[in-house]
CSV table of C-alpha atoms in Angstrom, one decimal:
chain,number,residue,atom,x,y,z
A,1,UNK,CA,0.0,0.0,0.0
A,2,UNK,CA,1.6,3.2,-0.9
A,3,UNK,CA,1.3,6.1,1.7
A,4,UNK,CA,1.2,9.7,0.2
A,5,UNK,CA,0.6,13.0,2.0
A,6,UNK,CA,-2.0,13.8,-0.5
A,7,UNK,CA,-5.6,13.9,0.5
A,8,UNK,CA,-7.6,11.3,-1.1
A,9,UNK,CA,-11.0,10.5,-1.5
A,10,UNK,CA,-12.2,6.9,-0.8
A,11,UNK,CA,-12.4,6.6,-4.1
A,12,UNK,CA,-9.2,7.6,-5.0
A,13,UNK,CA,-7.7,5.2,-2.0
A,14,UNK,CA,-9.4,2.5,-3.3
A,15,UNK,CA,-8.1,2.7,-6.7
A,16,UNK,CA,-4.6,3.4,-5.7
A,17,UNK,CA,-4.6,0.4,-2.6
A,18,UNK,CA,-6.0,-1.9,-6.5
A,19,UNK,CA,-9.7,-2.2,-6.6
A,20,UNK,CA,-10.1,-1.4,-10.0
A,21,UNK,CA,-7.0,-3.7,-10.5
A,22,UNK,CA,-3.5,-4.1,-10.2
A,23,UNK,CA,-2.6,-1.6,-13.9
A,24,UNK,CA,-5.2,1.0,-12.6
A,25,UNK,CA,-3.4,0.7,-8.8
A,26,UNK,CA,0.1,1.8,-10.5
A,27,UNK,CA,-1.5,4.2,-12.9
A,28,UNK,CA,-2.9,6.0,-9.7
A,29,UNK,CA,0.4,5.9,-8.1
A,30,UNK,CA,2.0,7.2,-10.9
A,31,UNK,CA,-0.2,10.3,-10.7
A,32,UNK,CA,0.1,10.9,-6.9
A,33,UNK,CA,4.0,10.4,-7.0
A,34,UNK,CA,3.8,13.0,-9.9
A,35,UNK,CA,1.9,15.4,-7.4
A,36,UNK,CA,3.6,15.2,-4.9
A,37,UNK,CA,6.8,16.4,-6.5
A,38,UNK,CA,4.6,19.7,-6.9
A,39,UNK,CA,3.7,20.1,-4.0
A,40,UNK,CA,-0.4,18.9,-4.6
A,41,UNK,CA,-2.6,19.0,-1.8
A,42,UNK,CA,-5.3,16.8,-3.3
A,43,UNK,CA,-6.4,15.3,-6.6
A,44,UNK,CA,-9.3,16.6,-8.2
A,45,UNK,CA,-11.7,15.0,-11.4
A,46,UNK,CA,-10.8,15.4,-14.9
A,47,UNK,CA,-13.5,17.1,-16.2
A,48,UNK,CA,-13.2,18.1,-19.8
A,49,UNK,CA,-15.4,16.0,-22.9
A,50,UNK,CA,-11.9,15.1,-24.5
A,51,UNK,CA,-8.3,14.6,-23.8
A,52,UNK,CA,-5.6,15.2,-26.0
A,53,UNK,CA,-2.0,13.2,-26.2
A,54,UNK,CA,1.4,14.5,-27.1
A,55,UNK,CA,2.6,11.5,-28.3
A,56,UNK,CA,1.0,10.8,-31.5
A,57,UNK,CA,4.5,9.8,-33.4
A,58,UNK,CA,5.3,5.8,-33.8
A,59,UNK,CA,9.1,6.1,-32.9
A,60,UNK,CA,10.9,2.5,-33.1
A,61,UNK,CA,12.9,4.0,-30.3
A,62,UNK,CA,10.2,4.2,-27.8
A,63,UNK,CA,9.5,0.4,-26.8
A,64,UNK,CA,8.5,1.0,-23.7
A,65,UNK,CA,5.6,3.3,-24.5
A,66,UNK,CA,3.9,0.7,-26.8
A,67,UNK,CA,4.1,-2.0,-24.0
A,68,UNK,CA,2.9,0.5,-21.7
A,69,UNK,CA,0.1,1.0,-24.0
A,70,UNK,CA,-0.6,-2.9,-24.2
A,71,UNK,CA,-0.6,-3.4,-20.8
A,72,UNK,CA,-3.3,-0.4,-20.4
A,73,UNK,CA,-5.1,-2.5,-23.3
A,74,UNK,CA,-5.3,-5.9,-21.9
A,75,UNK,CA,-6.3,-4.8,-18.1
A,76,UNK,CA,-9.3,-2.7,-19.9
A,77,UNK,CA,-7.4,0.6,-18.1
A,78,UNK,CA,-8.5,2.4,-21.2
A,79,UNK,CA,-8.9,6.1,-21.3
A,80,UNK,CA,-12.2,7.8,-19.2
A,81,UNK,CA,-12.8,10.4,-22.4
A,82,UNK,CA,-12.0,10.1,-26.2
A,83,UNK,CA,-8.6,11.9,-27.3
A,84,UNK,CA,-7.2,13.3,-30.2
A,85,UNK,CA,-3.6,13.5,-30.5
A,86,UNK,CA,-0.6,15.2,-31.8
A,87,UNK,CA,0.3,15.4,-35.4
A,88,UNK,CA,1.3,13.0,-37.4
A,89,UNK,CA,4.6,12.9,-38.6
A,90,UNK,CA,4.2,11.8,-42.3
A,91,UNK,CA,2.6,12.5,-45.3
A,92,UNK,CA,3.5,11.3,-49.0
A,93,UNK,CA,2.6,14.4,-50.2
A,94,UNK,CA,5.8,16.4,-48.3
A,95,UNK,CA,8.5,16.9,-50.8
A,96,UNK,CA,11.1,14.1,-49.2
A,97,UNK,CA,14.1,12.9,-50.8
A,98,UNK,CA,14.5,8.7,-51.5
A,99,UNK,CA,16.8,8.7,-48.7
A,100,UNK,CA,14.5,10.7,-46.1
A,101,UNK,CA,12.0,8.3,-47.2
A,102,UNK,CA,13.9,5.8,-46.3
A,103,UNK,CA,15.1,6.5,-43.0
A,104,UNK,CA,11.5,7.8,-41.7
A,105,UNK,CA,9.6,4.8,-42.9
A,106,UNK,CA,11.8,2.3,-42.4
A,107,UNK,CA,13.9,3.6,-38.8
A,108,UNK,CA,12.6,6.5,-37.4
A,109,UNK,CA,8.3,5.9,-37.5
A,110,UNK,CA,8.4,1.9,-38.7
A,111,UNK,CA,6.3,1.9,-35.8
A,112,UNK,CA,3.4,4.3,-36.6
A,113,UNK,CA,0.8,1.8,-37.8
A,114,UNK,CA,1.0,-0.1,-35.2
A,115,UNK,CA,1.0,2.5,-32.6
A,116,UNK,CA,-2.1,4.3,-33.9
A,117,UNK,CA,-3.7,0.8,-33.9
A,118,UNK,CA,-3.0,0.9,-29.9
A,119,UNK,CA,-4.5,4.7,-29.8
A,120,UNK,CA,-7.6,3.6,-31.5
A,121,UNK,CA,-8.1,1.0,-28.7
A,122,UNK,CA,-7.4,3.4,-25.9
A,123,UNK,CA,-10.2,5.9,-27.1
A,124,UNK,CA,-8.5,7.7,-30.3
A,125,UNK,CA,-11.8,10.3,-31.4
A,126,UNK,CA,-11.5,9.5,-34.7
A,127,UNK,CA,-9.2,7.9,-37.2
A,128,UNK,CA,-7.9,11.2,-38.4
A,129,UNK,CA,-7.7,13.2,-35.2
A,130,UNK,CA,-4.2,14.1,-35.3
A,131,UNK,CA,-3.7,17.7,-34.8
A,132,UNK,CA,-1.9,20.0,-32.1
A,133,UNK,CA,-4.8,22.0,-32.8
A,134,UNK,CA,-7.5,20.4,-31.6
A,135,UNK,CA,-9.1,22.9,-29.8
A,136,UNK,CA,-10.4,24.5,-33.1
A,137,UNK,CA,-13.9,24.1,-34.5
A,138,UNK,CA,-12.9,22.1,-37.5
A,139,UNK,CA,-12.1,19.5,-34.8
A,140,UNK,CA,-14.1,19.7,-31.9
A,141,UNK,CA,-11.8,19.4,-28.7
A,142,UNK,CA,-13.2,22.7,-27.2
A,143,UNK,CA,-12.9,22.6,-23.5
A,144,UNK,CA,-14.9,24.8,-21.8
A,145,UNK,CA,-14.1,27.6,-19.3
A,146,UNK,CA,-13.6,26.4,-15.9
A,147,UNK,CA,-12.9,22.6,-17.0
A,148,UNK,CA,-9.9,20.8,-15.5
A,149,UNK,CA,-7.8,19.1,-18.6
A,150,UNK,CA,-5.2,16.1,-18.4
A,151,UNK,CA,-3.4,17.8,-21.8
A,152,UNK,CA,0.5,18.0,-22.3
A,153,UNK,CA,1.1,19.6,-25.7
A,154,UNK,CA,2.3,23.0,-25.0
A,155,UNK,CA,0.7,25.4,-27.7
A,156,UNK,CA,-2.6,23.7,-26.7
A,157,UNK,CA,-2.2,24.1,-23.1
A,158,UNK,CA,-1.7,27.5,-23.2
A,159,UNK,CA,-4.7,28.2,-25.8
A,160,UNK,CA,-6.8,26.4,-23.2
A,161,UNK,CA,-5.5,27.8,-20.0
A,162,UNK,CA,-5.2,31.4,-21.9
A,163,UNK,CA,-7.7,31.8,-24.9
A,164,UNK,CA,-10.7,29.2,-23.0
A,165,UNK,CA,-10.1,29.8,-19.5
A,166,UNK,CA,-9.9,26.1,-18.9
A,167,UNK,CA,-7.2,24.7,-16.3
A,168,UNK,CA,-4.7,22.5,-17.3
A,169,UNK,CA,-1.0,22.3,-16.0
A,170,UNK,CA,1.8,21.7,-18.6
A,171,UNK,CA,2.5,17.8,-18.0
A,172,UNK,CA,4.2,15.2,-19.9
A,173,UNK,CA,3.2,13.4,-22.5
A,174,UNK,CA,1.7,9.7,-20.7
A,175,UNK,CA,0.6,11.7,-17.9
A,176,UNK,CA,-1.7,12.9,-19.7
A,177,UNK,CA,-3.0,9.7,-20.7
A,178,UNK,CA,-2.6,8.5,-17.3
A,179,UNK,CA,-5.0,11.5,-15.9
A,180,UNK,CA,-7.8,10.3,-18.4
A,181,UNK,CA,-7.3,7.0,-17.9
A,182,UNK,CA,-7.7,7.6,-13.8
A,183,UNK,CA,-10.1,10.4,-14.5
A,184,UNK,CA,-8.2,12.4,-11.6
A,185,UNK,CA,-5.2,14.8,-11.6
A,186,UNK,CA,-3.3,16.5,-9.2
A,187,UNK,CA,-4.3,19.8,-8.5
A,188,UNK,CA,-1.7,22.5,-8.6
A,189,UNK,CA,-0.1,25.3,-10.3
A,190,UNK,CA,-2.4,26.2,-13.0
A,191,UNK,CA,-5.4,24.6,-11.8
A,192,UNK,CA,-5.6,26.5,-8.7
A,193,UNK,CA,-6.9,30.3,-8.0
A,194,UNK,CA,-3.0,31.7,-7.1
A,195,UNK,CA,-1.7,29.7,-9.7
A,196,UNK,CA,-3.3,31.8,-12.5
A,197,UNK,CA,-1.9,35.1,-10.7
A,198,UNK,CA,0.2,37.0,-13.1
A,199,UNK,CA,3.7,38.0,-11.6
A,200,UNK,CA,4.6,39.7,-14.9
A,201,UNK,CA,3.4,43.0,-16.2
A,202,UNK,CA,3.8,43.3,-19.9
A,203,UNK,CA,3.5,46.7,-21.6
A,204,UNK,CA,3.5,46.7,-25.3
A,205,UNK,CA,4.0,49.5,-26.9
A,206,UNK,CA,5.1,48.8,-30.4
A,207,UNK,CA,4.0,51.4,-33.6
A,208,UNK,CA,2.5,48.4,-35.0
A,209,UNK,CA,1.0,45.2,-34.8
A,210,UNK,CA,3.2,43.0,-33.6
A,211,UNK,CA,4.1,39.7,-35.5
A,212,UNK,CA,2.7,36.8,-33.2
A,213,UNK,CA,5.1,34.5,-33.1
A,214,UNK,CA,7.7,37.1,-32.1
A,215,UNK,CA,6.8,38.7,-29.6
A,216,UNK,CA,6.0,35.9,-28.1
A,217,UNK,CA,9.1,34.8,-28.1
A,218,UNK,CA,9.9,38.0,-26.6
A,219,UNK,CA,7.5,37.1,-24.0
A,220,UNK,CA,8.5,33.4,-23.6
A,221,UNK,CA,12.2,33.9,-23.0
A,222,UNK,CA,11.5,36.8,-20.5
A,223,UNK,CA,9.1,35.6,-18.2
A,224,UNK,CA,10.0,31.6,-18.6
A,225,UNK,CA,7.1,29.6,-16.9
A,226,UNK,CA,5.7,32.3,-14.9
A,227,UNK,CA,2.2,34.2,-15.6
A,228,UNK,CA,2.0,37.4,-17.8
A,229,UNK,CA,-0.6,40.4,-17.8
A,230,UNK,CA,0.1,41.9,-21.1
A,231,UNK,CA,-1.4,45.6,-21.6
A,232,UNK,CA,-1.3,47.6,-24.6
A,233,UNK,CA,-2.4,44.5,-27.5
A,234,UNK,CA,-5.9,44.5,-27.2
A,235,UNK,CA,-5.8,48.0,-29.1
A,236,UNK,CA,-4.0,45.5,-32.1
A,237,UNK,CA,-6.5,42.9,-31.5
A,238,UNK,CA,-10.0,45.1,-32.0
A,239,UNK,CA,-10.7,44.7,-28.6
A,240,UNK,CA,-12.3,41.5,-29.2
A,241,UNK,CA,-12.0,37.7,-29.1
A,242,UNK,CA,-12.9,36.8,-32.8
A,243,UNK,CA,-11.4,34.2,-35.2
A,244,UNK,CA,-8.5,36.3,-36.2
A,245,UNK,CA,-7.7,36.9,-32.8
A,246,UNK,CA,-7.8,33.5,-31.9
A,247,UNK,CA,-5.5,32.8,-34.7
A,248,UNK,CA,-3.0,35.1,-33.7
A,249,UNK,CA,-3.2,34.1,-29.9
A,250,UNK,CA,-3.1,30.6,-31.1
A,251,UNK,CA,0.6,31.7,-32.6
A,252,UNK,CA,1.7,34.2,-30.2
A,253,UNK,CA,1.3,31.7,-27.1
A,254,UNK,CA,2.5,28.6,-29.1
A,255,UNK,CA,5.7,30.8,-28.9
A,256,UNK,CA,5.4,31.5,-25.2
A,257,UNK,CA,5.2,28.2,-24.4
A,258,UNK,CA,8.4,26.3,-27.1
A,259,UNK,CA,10.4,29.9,-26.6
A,260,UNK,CA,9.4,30.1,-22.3
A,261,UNK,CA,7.5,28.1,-20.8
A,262,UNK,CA,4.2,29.6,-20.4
A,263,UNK,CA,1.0,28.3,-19.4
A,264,UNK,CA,-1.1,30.7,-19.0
A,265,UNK,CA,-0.9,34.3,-20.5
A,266,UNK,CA,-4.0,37.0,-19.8
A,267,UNK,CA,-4.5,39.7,-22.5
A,268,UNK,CA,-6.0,42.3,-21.2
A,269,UNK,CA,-9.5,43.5,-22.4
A,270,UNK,CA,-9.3,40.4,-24.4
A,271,UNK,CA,-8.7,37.0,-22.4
A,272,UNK,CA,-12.2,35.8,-20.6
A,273,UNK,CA,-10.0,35.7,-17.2
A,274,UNK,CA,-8.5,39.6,-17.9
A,275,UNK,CA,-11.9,40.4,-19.1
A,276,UNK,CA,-13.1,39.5,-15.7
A,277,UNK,CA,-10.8,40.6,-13.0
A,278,UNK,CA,-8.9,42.9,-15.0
A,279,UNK,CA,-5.3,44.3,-12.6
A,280,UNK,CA,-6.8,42.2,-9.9
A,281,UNK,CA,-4.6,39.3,-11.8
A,282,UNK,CA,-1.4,40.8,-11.0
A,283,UNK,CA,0.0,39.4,-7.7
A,284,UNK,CA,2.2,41.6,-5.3
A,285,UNK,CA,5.0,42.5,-6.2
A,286,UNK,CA,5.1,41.6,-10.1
A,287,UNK,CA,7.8,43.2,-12.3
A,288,UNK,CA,7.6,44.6,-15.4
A,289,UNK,CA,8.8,44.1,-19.4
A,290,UNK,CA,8.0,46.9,-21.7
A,291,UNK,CA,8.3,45.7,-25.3
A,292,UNK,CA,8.3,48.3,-28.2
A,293,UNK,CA,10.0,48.2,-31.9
A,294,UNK,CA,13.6,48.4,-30.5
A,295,UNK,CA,13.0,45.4,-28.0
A,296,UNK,CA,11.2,43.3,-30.5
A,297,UNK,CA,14.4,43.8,-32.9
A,298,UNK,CA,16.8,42.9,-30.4
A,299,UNK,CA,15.1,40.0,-30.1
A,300,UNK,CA,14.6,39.2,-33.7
A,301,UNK,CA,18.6,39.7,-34.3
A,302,UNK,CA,19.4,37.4,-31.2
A,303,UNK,CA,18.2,34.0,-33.1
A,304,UNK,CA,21.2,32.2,-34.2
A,305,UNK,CA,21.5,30.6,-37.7
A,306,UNK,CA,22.3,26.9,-37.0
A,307,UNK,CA,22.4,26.4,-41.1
A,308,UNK,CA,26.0,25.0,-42.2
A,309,UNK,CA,26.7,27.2,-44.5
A,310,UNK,CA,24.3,30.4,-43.9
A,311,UNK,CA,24.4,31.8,-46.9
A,312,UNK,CA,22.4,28.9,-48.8
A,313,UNK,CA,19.1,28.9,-50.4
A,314,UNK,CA,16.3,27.6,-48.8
A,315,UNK,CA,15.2,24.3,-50.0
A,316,UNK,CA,12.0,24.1,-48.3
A,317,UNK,CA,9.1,26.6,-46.7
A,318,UNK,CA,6.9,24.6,-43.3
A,319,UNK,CA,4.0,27.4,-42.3
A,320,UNK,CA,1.4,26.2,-39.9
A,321,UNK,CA,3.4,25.3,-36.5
A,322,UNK,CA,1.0,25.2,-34.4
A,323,UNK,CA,-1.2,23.9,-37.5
A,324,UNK,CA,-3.2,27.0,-39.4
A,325,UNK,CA,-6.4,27.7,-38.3
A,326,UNK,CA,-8.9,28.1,-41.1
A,327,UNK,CA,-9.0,31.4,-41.3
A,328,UNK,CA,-5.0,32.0,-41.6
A,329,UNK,CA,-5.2,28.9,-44.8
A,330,UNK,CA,-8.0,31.7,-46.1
A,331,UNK,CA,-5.7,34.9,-45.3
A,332,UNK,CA,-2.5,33.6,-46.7
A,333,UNK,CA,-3.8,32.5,-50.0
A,334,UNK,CA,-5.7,35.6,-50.6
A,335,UNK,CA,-1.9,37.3,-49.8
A,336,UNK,CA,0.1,34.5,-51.7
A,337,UNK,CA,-1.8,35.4,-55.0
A,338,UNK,CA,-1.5,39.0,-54.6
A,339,UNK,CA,1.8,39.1,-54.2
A,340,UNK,CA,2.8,37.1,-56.8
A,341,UNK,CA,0.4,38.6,-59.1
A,342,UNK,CA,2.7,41.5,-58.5
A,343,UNK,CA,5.7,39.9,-58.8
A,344,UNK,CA,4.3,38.6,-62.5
A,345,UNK,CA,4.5,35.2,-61.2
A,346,UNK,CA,2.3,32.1,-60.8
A,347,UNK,CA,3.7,29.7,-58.5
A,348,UNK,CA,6.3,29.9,-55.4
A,349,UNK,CA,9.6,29.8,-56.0
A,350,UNK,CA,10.4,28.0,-53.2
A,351,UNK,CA,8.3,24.2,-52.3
A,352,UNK,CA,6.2,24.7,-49.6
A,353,UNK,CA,4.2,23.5,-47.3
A,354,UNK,CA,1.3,24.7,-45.4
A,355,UNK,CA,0.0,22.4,-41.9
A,356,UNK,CA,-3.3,22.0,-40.7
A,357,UNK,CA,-5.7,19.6,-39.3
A,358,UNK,CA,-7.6,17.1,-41.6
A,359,UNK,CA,-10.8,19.0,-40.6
A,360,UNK,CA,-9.7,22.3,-41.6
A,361,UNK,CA,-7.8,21.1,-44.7
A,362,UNK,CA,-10.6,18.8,-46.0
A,363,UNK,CA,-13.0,21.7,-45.2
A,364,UNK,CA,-10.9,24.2,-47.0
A,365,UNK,CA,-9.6,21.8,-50.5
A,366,UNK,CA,-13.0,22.3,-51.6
A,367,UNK,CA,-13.4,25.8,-51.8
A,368,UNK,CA,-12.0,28.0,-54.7
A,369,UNK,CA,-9.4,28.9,-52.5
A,370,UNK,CA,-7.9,25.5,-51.8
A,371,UNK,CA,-7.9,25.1,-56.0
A,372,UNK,CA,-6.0,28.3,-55.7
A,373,UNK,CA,-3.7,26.9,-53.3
A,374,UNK,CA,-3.0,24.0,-55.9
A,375,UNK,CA,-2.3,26.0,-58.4
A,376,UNK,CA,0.3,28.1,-57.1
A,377,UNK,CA,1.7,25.3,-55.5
A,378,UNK,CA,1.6,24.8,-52.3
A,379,UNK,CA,1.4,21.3,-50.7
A,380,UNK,CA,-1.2,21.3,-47.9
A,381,UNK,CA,-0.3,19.0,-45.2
A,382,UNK,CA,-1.6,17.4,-41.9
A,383,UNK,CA,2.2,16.6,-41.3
A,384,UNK,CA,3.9,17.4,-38.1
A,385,UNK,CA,7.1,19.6,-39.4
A,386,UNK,CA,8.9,18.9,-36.2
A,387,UNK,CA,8.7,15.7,-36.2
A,388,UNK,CA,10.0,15.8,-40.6
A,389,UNK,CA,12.8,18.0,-39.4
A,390,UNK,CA,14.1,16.0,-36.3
A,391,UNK,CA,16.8,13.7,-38.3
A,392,UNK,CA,20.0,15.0,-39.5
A,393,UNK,CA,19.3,14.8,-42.8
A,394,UNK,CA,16.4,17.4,-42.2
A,395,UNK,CA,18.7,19.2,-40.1
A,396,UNK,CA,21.0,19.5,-43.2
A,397,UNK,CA,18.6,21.2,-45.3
A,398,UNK,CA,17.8,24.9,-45.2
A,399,UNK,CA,14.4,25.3,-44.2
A,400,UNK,CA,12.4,28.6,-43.6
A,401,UNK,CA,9.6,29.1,-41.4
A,402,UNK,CA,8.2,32.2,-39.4
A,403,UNK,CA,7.4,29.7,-36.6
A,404,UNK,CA,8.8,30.6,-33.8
A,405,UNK,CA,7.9,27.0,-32.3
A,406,UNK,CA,9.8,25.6,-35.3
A,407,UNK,CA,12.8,27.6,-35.0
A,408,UNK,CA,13.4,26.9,-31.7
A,409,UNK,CA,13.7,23.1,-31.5
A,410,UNK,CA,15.2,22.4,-35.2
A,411,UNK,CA,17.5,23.6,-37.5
A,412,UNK,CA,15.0,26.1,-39.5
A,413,UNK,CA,15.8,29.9,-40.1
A,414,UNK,CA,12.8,31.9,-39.0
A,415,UNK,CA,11.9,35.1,-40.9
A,416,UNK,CA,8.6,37.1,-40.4
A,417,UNK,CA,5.5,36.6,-42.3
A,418,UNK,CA,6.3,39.6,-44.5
A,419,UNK,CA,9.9,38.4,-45.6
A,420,UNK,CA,8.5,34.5,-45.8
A,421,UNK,CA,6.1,36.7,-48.5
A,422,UNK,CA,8.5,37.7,-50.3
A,423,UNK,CA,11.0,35.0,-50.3
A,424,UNK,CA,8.4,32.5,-51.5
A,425,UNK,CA,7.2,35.5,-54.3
A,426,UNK,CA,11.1,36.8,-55.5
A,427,UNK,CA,13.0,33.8,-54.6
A,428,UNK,CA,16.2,34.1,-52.7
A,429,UNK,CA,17.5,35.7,-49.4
């Protein structure tokens, strides 16, 4: 019988002491030893419709995962909700090399069959819910405001925490299937009242809108894992939650969180929290980060180049990390063609490829857009580019992006949406 200093219900005991079984009893454990290295008073009941895994991705290397998974399979320890999961990380229709092909079908993912097999058993939503954005309407994972989550994926925890008001901390991937699978997690940081508290003031005051993923970046690397109060970006936002703020949230925090390690940011005037309780969100004795033009260029001019030789040519364009939103696949077409109308051009000069999530893609392709799309050839993709650029013979390629996410955990150059524009319109550096 393990002994634990957090509270538990009888429930709870009785799970973790093996009434539901011997798998359940360490799957339990597993969560309470987790809390307790946070310092959790008590566990509390998953309460979201969904869940949603990190690890979506059929590594050969991870052995141990897919007999965890059969063991959670054959004791009937099967997840308490249906989950969709994390991209997935091929597609035929990325431009690949024979010998990328090679090594990701046959090393890397040889596995990925198999494990989505073993995610399908454990409560997968749907054959195709693979997405680290599953929290938009294309795909149905919407928690609602209040709701305690068991997610890990970073970009979606803080669109929860932030953009839904739901609570969620930022745990690893298997935890989170072990909170669904329990239907409890241990409650603290960002599920609890002081744990939302902002200890951060941020000020921007740029002369324009700033790009997303970049000053979130800003943002990330300042504050780390703590809480920001940002003031000053609702006037750039229309002082409103609509889709394209969403969609720029969606961006800006994916960078918080890959750049930092946010999990929770509070826009004021804009954020249901901020709308709320307004200043009251600040704790005592926050600090403050003012950002304007000269702060986001610093910034900008810190990323290093990682590229062997840094003068190359790109080889390859990834947009859509965290995947595009519907409304950002119907904003950068409209943009793509105008600019290289102007340019007297028809298609970009570069390959590229834009991400989203089945729903949004397969509810996009057949618009006029999508045939647009096509044409000026762009390959629309469900991929994961992280997982297509973590190999070293991605690495060895020059690859663009104006991810911020991207840039921080491969080998891609990032460049602002503007310049991305242009380079994929002119051609070149």
């Amino acid at each position: 019988m393990y002994q634990t200093k957090i509270a538990l219900t009888d429930e709870q005991r009785a799970i973790l002491d093996g009434a539901q079984g011997e798998t359940m009893a360490k799957v339990m454990e597993t969560l309470v030893r987790y809390g307790e290295l946070f310092g959790a008073e008590k566990m509390v009941p998953v309460t979201g419709k969904y869940n949603h895994l990190v690890t979506s991705f059929g590594l050969k290397a991870l052995g141990s995962v897919y007999d965890l998974m059969d063991q959670l399979i054959e004791a009937g320890a099967l997840s308490g909700q249906k989950f969709t999961a994390d991209p997935r990380p091929l597609d035929s229709n990325v431009p690949s090399s024979f010998l990328q092909d090679l090594v990701f079908k046959k090393f890397m993912y040889s596995r990925q069959a198999d494990y989505e097999k073993q995610l399908q058993k454990l409560g997968l939503l749907d054959a195709n819910a693979f997405t680290c954005t599953c929290y938009l309407p294309e795909v149905g994972n919407i928690p609602q405001k209040g709701e305690v989550l068991s997610w890990a994926e970073s970009s979606a925890v803080v669109y929860a925490n932030s953009v839904l008001g739901a609570r969620c901390n930022r745990n690893s991937g298997i935890i989170d299937l072990m909170g669904s699978v329990a239907g409890y997690v241990p409650c603290f940081g960002l599920l609890t009242d002081e744990g939302r508290r902002a200890t951060w003031r941020v000020e921007v005051r740029t002369s324009k809108k700033p790009e997303a993923q970049l000053l979130g970046s800003a943002i990330g690397m300042k504050v780390m894992e703590d809480v920001p109060y940002i003031v000053g970006l609702d006037r750039w936002l229309g002082g409103r939650l609509d889709e394209s703020a969403r969609s720029y949230l969606k961006d800006f925090g994916a960078a918080t969180a890959s750049n930092g390690a946010v999990g929770l940011y509070h826009v004021e005037g804009i954020t249901p929290e901020a709308v709320e309780q307004g200043d009251s969100l600040l704790a005592e004795g926050f600090r403050t980060y003012v950002i304007d033009d000269a702060e986001l260029q610093r910034v900008y001019d810190s990323y290093p180049v990682i590229w062997k030789n840094r003068e190359a040519q790109p080889r390859l364009c990834f947009m859509g990390c965290p995947h595009f939103s519907l409304d950002q696949l119907c904003d950068w077409t409209d943009r793509l063609e105008a600019a290289l109308v102007a340019e007297g051009q028809r298609r970009v000069r570069i390959p590229t490829v834009f991400t989203a999530s089945p729903g949004v893609i397969r509810e996009f392709s057949d618009t006029a857009r999508g045939a647009k799309l096509r044409y000026m050839g762009v390959v629309l993709s469900y991929i994961c580019p992280l997982m297509y650029m973590n190999n070293p013979l991605s690495t060895r390629m020059p690859v663009i992006t104006s991810s911020n996410k991207l840039r921080t955990y491969t080998s891609a150059r990032y460049y602002t949406d503007e310049e991305i524009l242009s380079i994929l319109t002119k051609g070149g550096l």
